[in-house]
mmCIF file of C-alpha atoms in Angstrom:
data_model
loop_
_atom_site.group_PDB
_atom_site.id
_atom_site.type_symbol
_atom_site.label_atom_id
_atom_site.label_comp_id
_atom_site.label_asym_id
_atom_site.label_seq_id
_atom_site.Cartn_x
_atom_site.Cartn_y
_atom_site.Cartn_z
ATOM 1 C CA MET A 1 10.341 -14.986 16.982
ATOM 2 C CA LYS A 2 10.052 -15.129 13.632
ATOM 3 C CA VAL A 3 6.874 -13.144 12.127
ATOM 4 C CA VAL A 4 5.689 -14.820 8.582
ATOM 5 C CA VAL A 5 3.035 -13.492 6.719
ATOM 6 C CA THR A 6 -0.069 -16.845 6.078
ATOM 7 C CA GLY A 7 -2.781 -14.783 4.898
ATOM 8 C CA LEU A 8 -3.069 -12.329 1.608
ATOM 9 C CA GLY A 9 -6.191 -10.133 0.660
ATOM 10 C CA VAL A 10 -6.312 -6.933 -1.917
ATOM 11 C CA VAL A 11 -8.757 -5.001 -3.664
ATOM 12 C CA SER A 12 -6.811 -2.443 -6.367
ATOM 13 C CA SER A 13 -7.604 -0.962 -9.410
ATOM 14 C CA ALA A 14 -6.014 -3.484 -11.485
ATOM 15 C CA GLY A 15 -7.907 -6.107 -9.699
ATOM 16 C CA ILE A 16 -10.055 -7.624 -6.557
ATOM 17 C CA GLY A 17 -7.953 -10.950 -4.813
ATOM 18 C CA LYS A 18 -5.070 -11.544 -5.798
ATOM 19 C CA ALA A 19 -5.456 -13.701 -8.570
ATOM 20 C CA SER A 20 -6.627 -11.380 -9.996
ATOM 21 C CA PHE A 21 -4.076 -8.764 -8.877
ATOM 22 C CA TRP A 22 -1.793 -10.581 -9.605
ATOM 23 C CA ASP A 23 -2.586 -11.693 -12.705
ATOM 24 C CA SER A 24 -2.440 -7.540 -13.828
ATOM 25 C CA ILE A 25 0.720 -6.815 -12.119
ATOM 26 C CA ARG A 26 2.265 -9.695 -14.021
ATOM 27 C CA GLU A 27 1.549 -8.673 -16.797
ATOM 28 C CA GLY A 28 1.978 -5.241 -16.884
ATOM 29 C CA ARG A 29 -1.806 -4.517 -17.688
ATOM 30 C CA SER A 30 -3.126 -0.805 -16.277
ATOM 31 C CA GLY A 31 -6.067 0.217 -13.996
ATOM 32 C CA VAL A 32 -6.027 3.615 -14.175
ATOM 33 C CA LYS A 33 -8.686 4.718 -16.319
ATOM 34 C CA THR A 34 -11.007 7.821 -16.263
ATOM 35 C CA LEU A 35 -12.923 9.017 -13.050
ATOM 36 C CA GLU A 36 -16.056 8.606 -12.553
ATOM 37 C CA GLY A 37 -18.633 9.144 -10.857
ATOM 38 C CA VAL A 38 -16.991 12.541 -9.872
ATOM 39 C CA ASP A 39 -17.151 15.768 -11.068
ATOM 40 C CA THR A 40 -13.619 16.507 -12.819
ATOM 41 C CA SER A 41 -14.584 19.302 -16.281
ATOM 42 C CA ARG A 42 -13.167 21.795 -13.518
ATOM 43 C CA LEU A 43 -9.480 19.799 -13.122
ATOM 44 C CA LYS A 44 -6.843 19.462 -15.240
ATOM 45 C CA THR A 45 -6.209 16.026 -13.813
ATOM 46 C CA ARG A 46 -9.324 13.317 -14.732
ATOM 47 C CA ILE A 47 -8.200 10.293 -14.495
ATOM 48 C CA ALA A 48 -7.186 7.658 -11.747
ATOM 49 C CA GLY A 49 -7.163 4.155 -9.853
ATOM 50 C CA GLN A 50 -10.648 3.973 -9.690
ATOM 51 C CA VAL A 51 -11.691 -0.129 -8.101
ATOM 52 C CA THR A 52 -14.335 -0.191 -10.307
ATOM 53 C CA ASP A 53 -16.812 -3.881 -9.807
ATOM 54 C CA PHE A 54 -16.737 -3.691 -6.378
ATOM 55 C CA ASP A 55 -20.484 -4.390 -4.232
ATOM 56 C CA PRO A 56 -20.237 -3.742 -0.848
ATOM 57 C CA SER A 57 -23.278 -5.297 -0.320
ATOM 58 C CA ALA A 58 -21.436 -8.925 -1.153
ATOM 59 C CA LEU A 59 -19.776 -8.425 1.834
ATOM 60 C CA SER A 60 -20.440 -10.434 5.117
ATOM 61 C CA TYR A 61 -20.221 -7.857 7.162
ATOM 62 C CA SER A 62 -23.507 -6.723 8.291
ATOM 63 C CA ALA A 63 -23.346 -3.729 8.972
ATOM 64 C CA ALA A 64 -21.264 -3.129 5.858
ATOM 65 C CA ARG A 65 -22.935 -0.748 3.794
ATOM 66 C CA ASN A 66 -23.743 1.551 6.329
ATOM 67 C CA LEU A 67 -20.550 2.089 6.808
ATOM 68 C CA ASP A 68 -17.030 4.178 4.358
ATOM 69 C CA ARG A 69 -15.581 3.486 1.084
ATOM 70 C CA PHE A 70 -11.802 2.655 3.114
ATOM 71 C CA THR A 71 -13.534 0.767 5.539
ATOM 72 C CA GLN A 72 -15.318 -1.627 2.836
ATOM 73 C CA LEU A 73 -13.181 -1.848 0.903
ATOM 74 C CA ALA A 74 -10.471 -3.408 4.101
ATOM 75 C CA LEU A 75 -13.152 -5.951 5.356
ATOM 76 C CA LYS A 76 -13.529 -6.978 1.773
ATOM 77 C CA ALA A 77 -9.195 -7.427 1.490
ATOM 78 C CA CYS A 78 -9.653 -8.930 4.599
ATOM 79 C CA GLU A 79 -12.116 -11.327 3.812
ATOM 80 C CA GLU A 80 -10.188 -12.809 1.526
ATOM 81 C CA ALA A 81 -6.776 -12.469 3.617
ATOM 82 C CA VAL A 82 -7.990 -14.427 6.500
ATOM 83 C CA GLU A 83 -10.282 -17.440 4.717
ATOM 84 C CA GLU A 84 -6.287 -17.920 2.316
ATOM 85 C CA SER A 85 -4.976 -18.035 6.589
ATOM 86 C CA GLY A 86 -7.232 -19.501 8.244
ATOM 87 C CA LEU A 87 -6.337 -17.712 10.783
ATOM 88 C CA SER A 88 -7.966 -18.507 14.836
ATOM 89 C CA GLY A 89 -7.039 -18.623 18.290
ATOM 90 C CA ASP A 90 -7.714 -16.950 21.411
ATOM 91 C CA PRO A 91 -9.189 -14.202 20.606
ATOM 92 C CA GLY A 92 -7.899 -11.815 23.137
ATOM 93 C CA ARG A 93 -3.761 -12.805 21.257
ATOM 94 C CA LEU A 94 -5.766 -11.734 18.058
ATOM 95 C CA GLY A 95 -5.000 -8.082 17.235
ATOM 96 C CA VAL A 96 -5.342 -5.147 13.721
ATOM 97 C CA ILE A 97 -3.238 -2.761 13.135
ATOM 98 C CA LEU A 98 -4.344 -0.638 9.451
ATOM 99 C CA GLY A 99 -3.454 2.066 7.937
ATOM 100 C CA THR A 100 -4.962 5.067 5.988
ATOM 101 C CA GLY A 101 -3.818 8.702 5.466
ATOM 102 C CA VAL A 102 -7.679 10.205 4.574
ATOM 103 C CA GLY A 103 -9.384 7.770 6.729
ATOM 104 C CA GLY A 104 -13.273 7.953 5.670
ATOM 105 C CA ILE A 105 -12.950 11.494 3.736
ATOM 106 C CA GLY A 106 -15.663 10.511 1.218
ATOM 107 C CA THR A 107 -17.953 10.257 4.089
ATOM 108 C CA ILE A 108 -17.236 14.075 5.486
ATOM 109 C CA ASP A 109 -17.423 15.253 1.620
ATOM 110 C CA ASP A 110 -20.477 13.651 1.798
ATOM 111 C CA GLN A 111 -21.536 16.302 3.698
ATOM 112 C CA GLN A 112 -20.715 19.503 2.674
ATOM 113 C CA PRO A 113 -23.151 20.616 0.318
ATOM 114 C CA ALA A 114 -25.659 19.686 3.556
ATOM 115 C CA LEU A 115 -23.656 21.414 5.904
ATOM 116 C CA HIS A 116 -23.207 25.026 4.535
ATOM 117 C CA THR A 117 -25.837 24.996 1.008
ATOM 118 C CA HIS A 118 -29.336 23.589 2.899
ATOM 119 C CA GLN A 119 -31.682 25.116 5.001
ATOM 120 C CA ARG A 120 -31.461 22.960 7.619
ATOM 121 C CA GLY A 121 -27.080 22.905 7.635
ATOM 122 C CA PRO A 122 -26.721 20.874 10.540
ATOM 123 C CA GLN A 123 -29.608 19.178 10.869
ATOM 124 C CA ILE A 124 -29.961 17.315 8.082
ATOM 125 C CA LEU A 125 -27.065 15.779 8.666
ATOM 126 C CA HIS A 126 -26.205 11.619 8.998
ATOM 127 C CA PRO A 127 -26.160 10.509 12.330
ATOM 128 C CA LEU A 128 -23.255 8.159 11.492
ATOM 129 C CA THR A 129 -21.170 10.278 10.410
ATOM 130 C CA VAL A 130 -18.442 11.020 13.262
ATOM 131 C CA PRO A 131 -18.238 7.230 13.043
ATOM 132 C CA LYS A 132 -18.100 6.304 9.609
ATOM 133 C CA ALA A 133 -15.376 9.012 9.421
ATOM 134 C CA MET A 134 -13.221 7.687 12.630
ATOM 135 C CA PHE A 135 -9.640 6.940 10.677
ATOM 136 C CA ASN A 136 -10.081 3.862 12.891
ATOM 137 C CA ALA A 137 -13.441 2.814 11.438
ATOM 138 C CA ALA A 138 -11.697 0.142 9.480
ATOM 139 C CA ALA A 139 -9.906 -1.534 12.463
ATOM 140 C CA GLY A 140 -12.664 -1.251 14.555
ATOM 141 C CA HIS A 141 -15.454 -2.766 12.482
ATOM 142 C CA ILE A 142 -12.678 -5.736 11.168
ATOM 143 C CA ALA A 143 -12.365 -6.376 14.868
ATOM 144 C CA ILE A 144 -16.361 -6.779 15.793
ATOM 145 C CA HIS A 145 -16.581 -9.025 12.684
ATOM 146 C CA TYR A 146 -14.430 -11.706 13.442
ATOM 147 C CA GLY A 147 -14.855 -11.077 17.473
ATOM 148 C CA ILE A 148 -11.269 -9.945 18.605
ATOM 149 C CA ARG A 149 -10.025 -8.985 21.589
ATOM 150 C CA GLY A 150 -6.345 -7.587 21.651
ATOM 151 C CA PRO A 151 -4.680 -4.263 20.755
ATOM 152 C CA ASN A 152 -5.910 -2.395 17.869
ATOM 153 C CA PHE A 153 -5.375 0.572 16.361
ATOM 154 C CA THR A 154 -4.649 2.853 13.200
ATOM 155 C CA VAL A 155 -1.324 4.653 11.935
ATOM 156 C CA SER A 156 -1.594 7.342 9.793
ATOM 157 C CA THR A 157 1.223 8.465 8.522
ATOM 158 C CA ALA A 158 0.022 9.816 5.247
ATOM 159 C CA CYS A 159 1.436 6.733 2.784
ATOM 160 C CA SER A 160 3.502 5.274 4.412
ATOM 161 C CA SER A 161 0.511 4.477 6.933
ATOM 162 C CA GLY A 162 -0.148 0.819 5.061
ATOM 163 C CA ALA A 163 3.597 -0.089 5.855
ATOM 164 C CA SER A 164 3.720 1.537 9.509
ATOM 165 C CA ALA A 165 0.630 -1.116 10.239
ATOM 166 C CA ILE A 166 2.415 -3.975 8.891
ATOM 167 C CA GLY A 167 5.660 -3.245 10.454
ATOM 168 C CA GLU A 168 4.190 -1.887 14.322
ATOM 169 C CA ALA A 169 1.966 -5.727 13.935
ATOM 170 C CA VAL A 170 5.401 -7.218 13.076
ATOM 171 C CA ARG A 171 6.178 -5.742 16.693
ATOM 172 C CA LEU A 172 3.781 -6.454 18.703
ATOM 173 C CA ILE A 173 4.002 -10.515 17.286
ATOM 174 C CA ARG A 174 7.770 -9.960 18.159
ATOM 175 C CA HIS A 175 7.661 -8.768 21.929
ATOM 176 C CA GLY A 176 4.662 -10.830 22.693
ATOM 177 C CA TYR A 177 1.927 -8.478 22.867
ATOM 178 C CA ALA A 178 -0.211 -11.372 20.644
ATOM 179 C CA ASP A 179 -0.022 -13.810 18.947
ATOM 180 C CA ALA A 180 -1.355 -13.670 15.264
ATOM 181 C CA ILE A 181 -2.531 -9.261 14.186
ATOM 182 C CA ILE A 182 -4.634 -8.298 11.256
ATOM 183 C CA ALA A 183 -2.514 -5.353 8.647
ATOM 184 C CA GLY A 184 -2.294 -3.946 6.006
ATOM 185 C CA GLY A 185 -3.850 -0.329 4.898
ATOM 186 C CA THR A 186 -6.977 1.036 2.797
ATOM 187 C CA GLU A 187 -7.735 4.026 1.595
ATOM 188 C CA ALA A 188 -10.572 5.680 -0.378
ATOM 189 C CA PRO A 189 -10.002 9.309 -1.391
ATOM 190 C CA LEU A 190 -11.445 9.053 -5.325
ATOM 191 C CA SER A 191 -14.024 11.726 -3.788
ATOM 192 C CA TYR A 192 -14.506 15.253 -5.458
ATOM 193 C CA GLY A 193 -12.961 17.559 -2.181
ATOM 194 C CA MET A 194 -9.905 15.451 -2.119
ATOM 195 C CA PHE A 195 -9.645 14.155 -6.006
ATOM 196 C CA ALA A 196 -9.690 18.605 -5.992
ATOM 197 C CA ALA A 197 -7.244 18.715 -3.016
ATOM 198 C CA TRP A 198 -4.799 16.823 -4.973
ATOM 199 C CA ASN A 199 -5.091 18.856 -8.536
ATOM 200 C CA ALA A 200 -4.118 21.799 -6.542
ATOM 201 C CA MET A 201 -0.878 20.551 -5.180
ATOM 202 C CA ARG A 202 -0.055 20.315 -9.363
ATOM 203 C CA VAL A 203 1.673 16.984 -8.314
ATOM 204 C CA MET A 204 -0.843 14.266 -10.942
ATOM 205 C CA SER A 205 -0.418 13.824 -14.112
ATOM 206 C CA VAL A 206 -2.375 15.555 -16.948
ATOM 207 C CA ARG A 207 -2.325 12.340 -19.337
ATOM 208 C CA ASN A 208 -5.982 12.436 -19.341
ATOM 209 C CA ASP A 209 -6.218 11.113 -22.938
ATOM 210 C CA ASP A 210 -4.055 8.013 -21.707
ATOM 211 C CA PRO A 211 -4.844 6.727 -18.889
ATOM 212 C CA ALA A 212 -3.042 3.821 -18.789
ATOM 213 C CA ALA A 213 0.653 5.189 -20.255
ATOM 214 C CA ALA A 214 0.019 7.897 -17.324
ATOM 215 C CA VAL A 215 1.961 7.346 -14.667
ATOM 216 C CA ARG A 216 6.216 7.336 -15.494
ATOM 217 C CA PRO A 217 7.735 6.117 -12.972
ATOM 218 C CA PHE A 218 11.774 7.417 -13.533
ATOM 219 C CA SER A 219 10.683 7.871 -16.854
ATOM 220 C CA LYS A 220 12.128 11.265 -18.131
ATOM 221 C CA ASP A 221 9.214 12.066 -19.660
ATOM 222 C CA ARG A 222 7.228 11.677 -16.060
ATOM 223 C CA ASP A 223 4.961 14.140 -15.324
ATOM 224 C CA GLY A 224 3.158 13.355 -12.150
ATOM 225 C CA LEU A 225 1.201 10.612 -9.941
ATOM 226 C CA VAL A 226 -1.905 9.716 -10.619
ATOM 227 C CA LEU A 227 -4.542 8.827 -7.054
ATOM 228 C CA SER A 228 -5.747 6.037 -6.932
ATOM 229 C CA GLU A 229 -8.117 3.632 -4.105
ATOM 230 C CA GLY A 230 -7.477 0.322 -2.587
ATOM 231 C CA ALA A 231 -7.023 -2.372 0.432
ATOM 232 C CA ALA A 232 -4.500 -4.639 1.090
ATOM 233 C CA ILE A 233 -4.665 -7.027 4.566
ATOM 234 C CA VAL A 234 -1.697 -9.091 5.397
ATOM 235 C CA VAL A 235 -2.476 -12.203 8.414
ATOM 236 C CA LEU A 236 0.875 -12.004 10.862
ATOM 237 C CA GLU A 237 1.912 -14.586 13.341
ATOM 238 C CA ARG A 238 4.028 -16.605 15.431
ATOM 239 C CA GLU A 239 5.889 -19.156 12.947
ATOM 240 C CA ASP A 240 6.425 -21.530 16.183
ATOM 241 C CA LEU A 241 2.295 -21.422 15.863
ATOM 242 C CA ALA A 242 1.328 -20.960 12.202
ATOM 243 C CA ARG A 243 3.371 -24.207 11.884
ATOM 244 C CA LYS A 244 1.422 -25.632 14.332
ATOM 245 C CA ARG A 245 -1.636 -25.147 12.504
ATOM 246 C CA GLY A 246 -0.730 -26.050 9.165
ATOM 247 C CA ALA A 247 -1.295 -22.643 8.104
ATOM 248 C CA PRO A 248 -0.365 -21.785 4.233
ATOM 249 C CA ILE A 249 3.606 -19.436 4.551
ATOM 250 C CA TYR A 250 4.217 -16.376 2.585
ATOM 251 C CA ALA A 251 6.991 -15.043 3.716
ATOM 252 C CA GLU A 252 8.758 -14.444 6.874
ATOM 253 C CA VAL A 253 8.975 -10.647 7.706
ATOM 254 C CA THR A 254 12.719 -9.932 8.640
ATOM 255 C CA GLY A 255 12.771 -6.186 9.010
ATOM 256 C CA TYR A 256 11.290 -3.020 9.860
ATOM 257 C CA GLY A 257 12.528 0.575 9.468
ATOM 258 C CA CYS A 258 11.144 3.754 10.093
ATOM 259 C CA SER A 259 12.482 7.257 10.113
ATOM 260 C CA ASN A 260 11.686 10.462 9.888
ATOM 261 C CA ASP A 261 12.967 13.031 7.679
ATOM 262 C CA GLY A 262 13.178 15.638 10.164
ATOM 263 C CA VAL A 263 13.214 18.185 6.765
ATOM 264 C CA HIS A 264 10.473 19.598 5.064
ATOM 265 C CA PRO A 265 6.469 17.895 4.985
ATOM 266 C CA THR A 266 6.768 17.416 1.336
ATOM 267 C CA ARG A 267 10.295 17.125 -0.480
ATOM 268 C CA PRO A 268 12.247 14.443 0.267
ATOM 269 C CA SER A 269 15.811 13.192 2.207
ATOM 270 C CA VAL A 270 17.716 10.989 1.185
ATOM 271 C CA ASP A 271 19.295 10.976 4.404
ATOM 272 C CA GLY A 272 15.820 9.886 6.264
ATOM 273 C CA GLN A 273 15.595 7.105 3.366
ATOM 274 C CA VAL A 274 19.016 5.627 3.904
ATOM 275 C CA ALA A 275 18.397 5.493 7.386
ATOM 276 C CA ALA A 276 15.128 3.892 6.911
ATOM 277 C CA ILE A 277 16.690 1.017 5.119
ATOM 278 C CA ARG A 278 20.128 0.821 7.531
ATOM 279 C CA ASP A 279 17.778 0.280 10.152
ATOM 280 C CA ALA A 280 15.507 -2.711 8.284
ATOM 281 C CA LEU A 281 18.662 -4.277 7.450
ATOM 282 C CA ARG A 282 20.277 -4.307 10.283
ATOM 283 C CA ASP A 283 17.148 -5.578 12.024
ATOM 284 C CA ALA A 284 16.365 -8.010 9.271
ATOM 285 C CA GLY A 285 20.792 -9.269 9.681
ATOM 286 C CA MET A 286 20.614 -9.201 6.521
ATOM 287 C CA SER A 287 24.365 -8.059 4.134
ATOM 288 C CA VAL A 288 23.120 -5.880 1.232
ATOM 289 C CA ASP A 289 24.341 -8.582 -0.684
ATOM 290 C CA GLU A 290 21.124 -10.469 0.721
ATOM 291 C CA VAL A 291 18.758 -8.000 -1.820
ATOM 292 C CA ASP A 292 16.954 -9.707 -4.620
ATOM 293 C CA TYR A 293 15.183 -6.824 -5.151
ATOM 294 C CA ILE A 294 13.121 -3.952 -4.055
ATOM 295 C CA ASN A 295 9.933 -3.048 -4.542
ATOM 296 C CA ALA A 296 10.443 0.774 -5.039
ATOM 297 C CA HIS A 297 7.990 3.672 -3.714
ATOM 298 C CA GLY A 298 8.637 5.037 -7.666
ATOM 299 C CA THR A 299 6.116 7.352 -7.309
ATOM 300 C CA ALA A 300 6.377 9.227 -10.815
ATOM 301 C CA THR A 301 7.127 12.605 -8.754
ATOM 302 C CA THR A 302 10.321 14.470 -10.266
ATOM 303 C CA ALA A 303 11.109 14.653 -6.793
ATOM 304 C CA ASN A 304 10.851 10.752 -5.523
ATOM 305 C CA ASP A 305 12.057 9.516 -8.414
ATOM 306 C CA VAL A 306 15.653 10.703 -8.199
ATOM 307 C CA THR A 307 15.502 10.787 -4.188
ATOM 308 C CA GLU A 308 15.181 7.512 -4.187
ATOM 309 C CA THR A 309 17.089 6.156 -6.978
ATOM 310 C CA LYS A 310 20.461 8.373 -3.922
ATOM 311 C CA ALA A 311 19.031 6.171 -1.403
ATOM 312 C CA ILE A 312 19.502 2.995 -2.740
ATOM 313 C CA LYS A 313 23.185 3.767 -4.906
ATOM 314 C CA GLN A 314 24.320 5.329 -1.230
ATOM 315 C CA VAL A 315 23.312 2.760 1.204
ATOM 316 C CA LEU A 316 23.706 -0.175 -2.032
ATOM 317 C CA GLY A 317 26.907 0.511 -3.721
ATOM 318 C CA ASP A 318 28.701 -0.789 -6.354
ATOM 319 C CA ARG A 319 25.240 -3.659 -6.183
ATOM 320 C CA ALA A 320 22.394 -0.964 -6.885
ATOM 321 C CA ALA A 321 22.594 -1.532 -10.354
ATOM 322 C CA LYS A 322 22.772 -5.033 -10.310
ATOM 323 C CA VAL A 323 19.280 -5.168 -8.130
ATOM 324 C CA PRO A 324 16.670 -4.731 -9.989
ATOM 325 C CA MET A 325 14.026 -1.812 -9.142
ATOM 326 C CA SER A 326 10.825 -2.197 -10.183
ATOM 327 C CA SER A 327 7.450 0.558 -8.486
ATOM 328 C CA ILE A 328 3.799 -1.432 -9.053
ATOM 329 C CA LYS A 329 2.153 2.835 -8.792
ATOM 330 C CA SER A 330 3.465 2.428 -12.872
ATOM 331 C CA MET A 331 -0.208 0.345 -13.187
ATOM 332 C CA LEU A 332 -2.081 1.138 -9.732
ATOM 333 C CA GLY A 333 -1.504 4.688 -9.927
ATOM 334 C CA HIS A 334 -1.153 5.972 -5.521
ATOM 335 C CA ALA A 335 -3.043 4.207 -3.084
ATOM 336 C CA LEU A 336 -1.227 6.665 -0.657
ATOM 337 C CA GLY A 337 -1.673 4.937 2.830
ATOM 338 C CA ALA A 338 -2.466 1.402 1.334
ATOM 339 C CA SER A 339 0.439 2.124 -1.260
ATOM 340 C CA GLY A 340 2.244 0.339 1.452
ATOM 341 C CA ALA A 341 0.663 -2.944 2.136
ATOM 342 C CA ILE A 342 -0.060 -3.031 -1.767
ATOM 343 C CA GLU A 343 2.904 -3.267 -2.208
ATOM 344 C CA PHE A 344 4.050 -5.586 1.101
ATOM 345 C CA VAL A 345 1.490 -8.471 -0.858
ATOM 346 C CA SER A 346 3.251 -7.695 -4.238
ATOM 347 C CA SER A 347 6.038 -8.568 -3.152
ATOM 348 C CA CYS A 348 5.066 -11.634 -1.156
ATOM 349 C CA LEU A 349 3.696 -13.362 -4.405
ATOM 350 C CA SER A 350 7.122 -12.327 -6.483
ATOM 351 C CA LEU A 351 8.245 -14.866 -3.548
ATOM 352 C CA ARG A 352 5.947 -16.848 -3.285
ATOM 353 C CA ASP A 353 7.066 -17.067 -7.553
ATOM 354 C CA GLY A 354 10.412 -16.363 -8.007
ATOM 355 C CA ILE A 355 8.330 -13.148 -10.641
ATOM 356 C CA VAL A 356 9.716 -9.169 -11.170
ATOM 357 C CA PRO A 357 6.270 -6.933 -11.619
ATOM 358 C CA PRO A 358 8.110 -4.277 -13.687
ATOM 359 C CA THR A 359 7.982 -1.105 -14.183
ATOM 360 C CA VAL A 360 5.736 0.403 -17.231
ATOM 361 C CA ASN A 361 6.058 2.918 -19.287
ATOM 362 C CA LEU A 362 9.428 3.540 -18.980
ATOM 363 C CA HIS A 363 10.769 3.401 -22.324
ATOM 364 C CA THR A 364 13.206 7.151 -22.201
ATOM 365 C CA PRO A 365 14.826 6.653 -18.235
ATOM 366 C CA ASP A 366 15.835 10.145 -16.316
ATOM 367 C CA PRO A 367 19.335 9.749 -15.869
ATOM 368 C CA ASP A 368 19.232 10.837 -12.511
ATOM 369 C CA CYS A 369 17.538 7.637 -13.362
ATOM 370 C CA ASP A 370 20.333 5.633 -13.790
ATOM 371 C CA LEU A 371 19.260 2.316 -12.145
ATOM 372 C CA ASP A 372 17.676 -1.655 -13.562
ATOM 373 C CA TYR A 373 14.005 -0.598 -12.736
ATOM 374 C CA VAL A 374 12.507 -3.861 -14.741
ATOM 375 C CA PRO A 375 11.364 -1.960 -17.319
ATOM 376 C CA ASN A 376 7.757 -2.968 -18.813
ATOM 377 C CA GLU A 377 8.048 -7.108 -18.349
ATOM 378 C CA ALA A 378 7.984 -9.375 -15.965
ATOM 379 C CA ARG A 379 11.448 -11.269 -15.033
ATOM 380 C CA GLU A 380 11.813 -14.374 -13.780
ATOM 381 C CA MET A 381 14.624 -14.774 -11.705
ATOM 382 C CA PRO A 382 15.118 -16.655 -8.137
ATOM 383 C CA LEU A 383 13.758 -14.438 -5.054
ATOM 384 C CA ASN A 384 15.248 -15.253 -1.215
ATOM 385 C CA ALA A 385 14.736 -11.780 -0.164
ATOM 386 C CA ILE A 386 13.402 -8.951 -0.900
ATOM 387 C CA MET A 387 13.108 -4.739 0.730
ATOM 388 C CA SER A 388 10.385 -2.891 0.199
ATOM 389 C CA ASN A 389 10.067 0.360 0.548
ATOM 390 C CA THR A 390 7.550 3.707 1.122
ATOM 391 C CA PHE A 391 8.312 7.019 1.926
ATOM 392 C CA ALA A 392 5.567 10.028 3.034
ATOM 393 C CA PHE A 393 5.031 13.423 3.389
ATOM 394 C CA GLY A 394 5.203 14.541 6.369
ATOM 395 C CA GLY A 395 9.844 13.162 5.618
ATOM 396 C CA CYS A 396 8.236 9.869 7.337
ATOM 397 C CA ASN A 397 10.331 6.516 5.481
ATOM 398 C CA VAL A 398 9.147 3.129 6.535
ATOM 399 C CA ILE A 399 11.159 -0.076 5.077
ATOM 400 C CA LEU A 400 9.815 -3.394 4.975
ATOM 401 C CA THR A 401 12.576 -6.001 3.704
ATOM 402 C CA LEU A 402 10.998 -10.782 4.137
ATOM 403 C CA ARG A 403 12.581 -13.205 3.343
ATOM 404 C CA LYS A 404 11.479 -16.556 1.470
ATOM 405 C CA PRO A 405 10.873 -19.245 4.587
ATOM 406 C CA GLU A 406 11.526 -22.933 5.089
ATOM 407 C CA ASN A 407 8.644 -25.548 2.960
ATOM 408 C CA THR A 408 6.944 -22.543 1.328
ATOM 409 C CA LEU A 409 4.207 -22.642 -0.416
#
């Protein structure tokens, strides 16, 4: 059974809504800025991919103002995706599967000062702290908003969470458990506690004076990732039902591969990534010669960029040097559990328009990163099949492949 994408929604540091987002990505405009609203005076990193001009009170869901930001971002992206798709059908045959790496961490951080310093302590904690902070809050509220009664769960596989959610949704539809599923990822990790924790790991860029140029995947002078927030939602459906109701179709999701390194919680493994890539290609019935473009994980950390390059070369062999591969994190920053879903949306738009987005800030490639990373400017070219890579702490590797369907938009 074929599964297709009929709606896209995205909220990112580079733009809210897929049109604004895609304009920025195509043109190589960065959404990385000096972080606002968080005291970074004692931190080495003071920049982030922050979503600005977002007003949760404008959401159509009446309860939105009382929710954690990660749920609000998901609702915003979902409104766009569902409206475009025109999703309909038996509520019991519709589902919601989302991914998040840190859930409602903002709510937890907000409550900590009162808990530990106020005279009354626990007695003044907000009574909605648990339902706001729980990881499945976003998926649950989307189901409530749209009256969806089918499968509903949340995936948490760190930075691959959103991609995992899309892959698992495809499996459920293929095997007949649902006709359509709202899937994707959401993350709002820019609270003081979480941002300080990432600073403590010493993996973030310290180019505070030049935020737009801070994220430099595959570059010799890269100095780390930049944390960001955002959400991306896609509507996935059985192809026959989508065509029957005349829904727009962006892509067919052809392959899903997932693996675990089984080696180290934070250090990536070539073998683990290779296994996931091969599983995705096998699931899609796709040869390496059919891959036209790779949307890279590309975090701008030393370990990831080199490992990902090696994995691609091992699977694609001589063809690796001929396949363009770019990282949109160079413009967005790293949105953790939302990143794989955001990159999947970007891949759908690449298929639609025949445009490969650039890896910006790539002027001096790392000698160990010697593939075609589409430096600094987007590239127009025919695209029929794309592979989207997502890797994560905990050794979680997720690969999604998608193909341009017949009679597309």
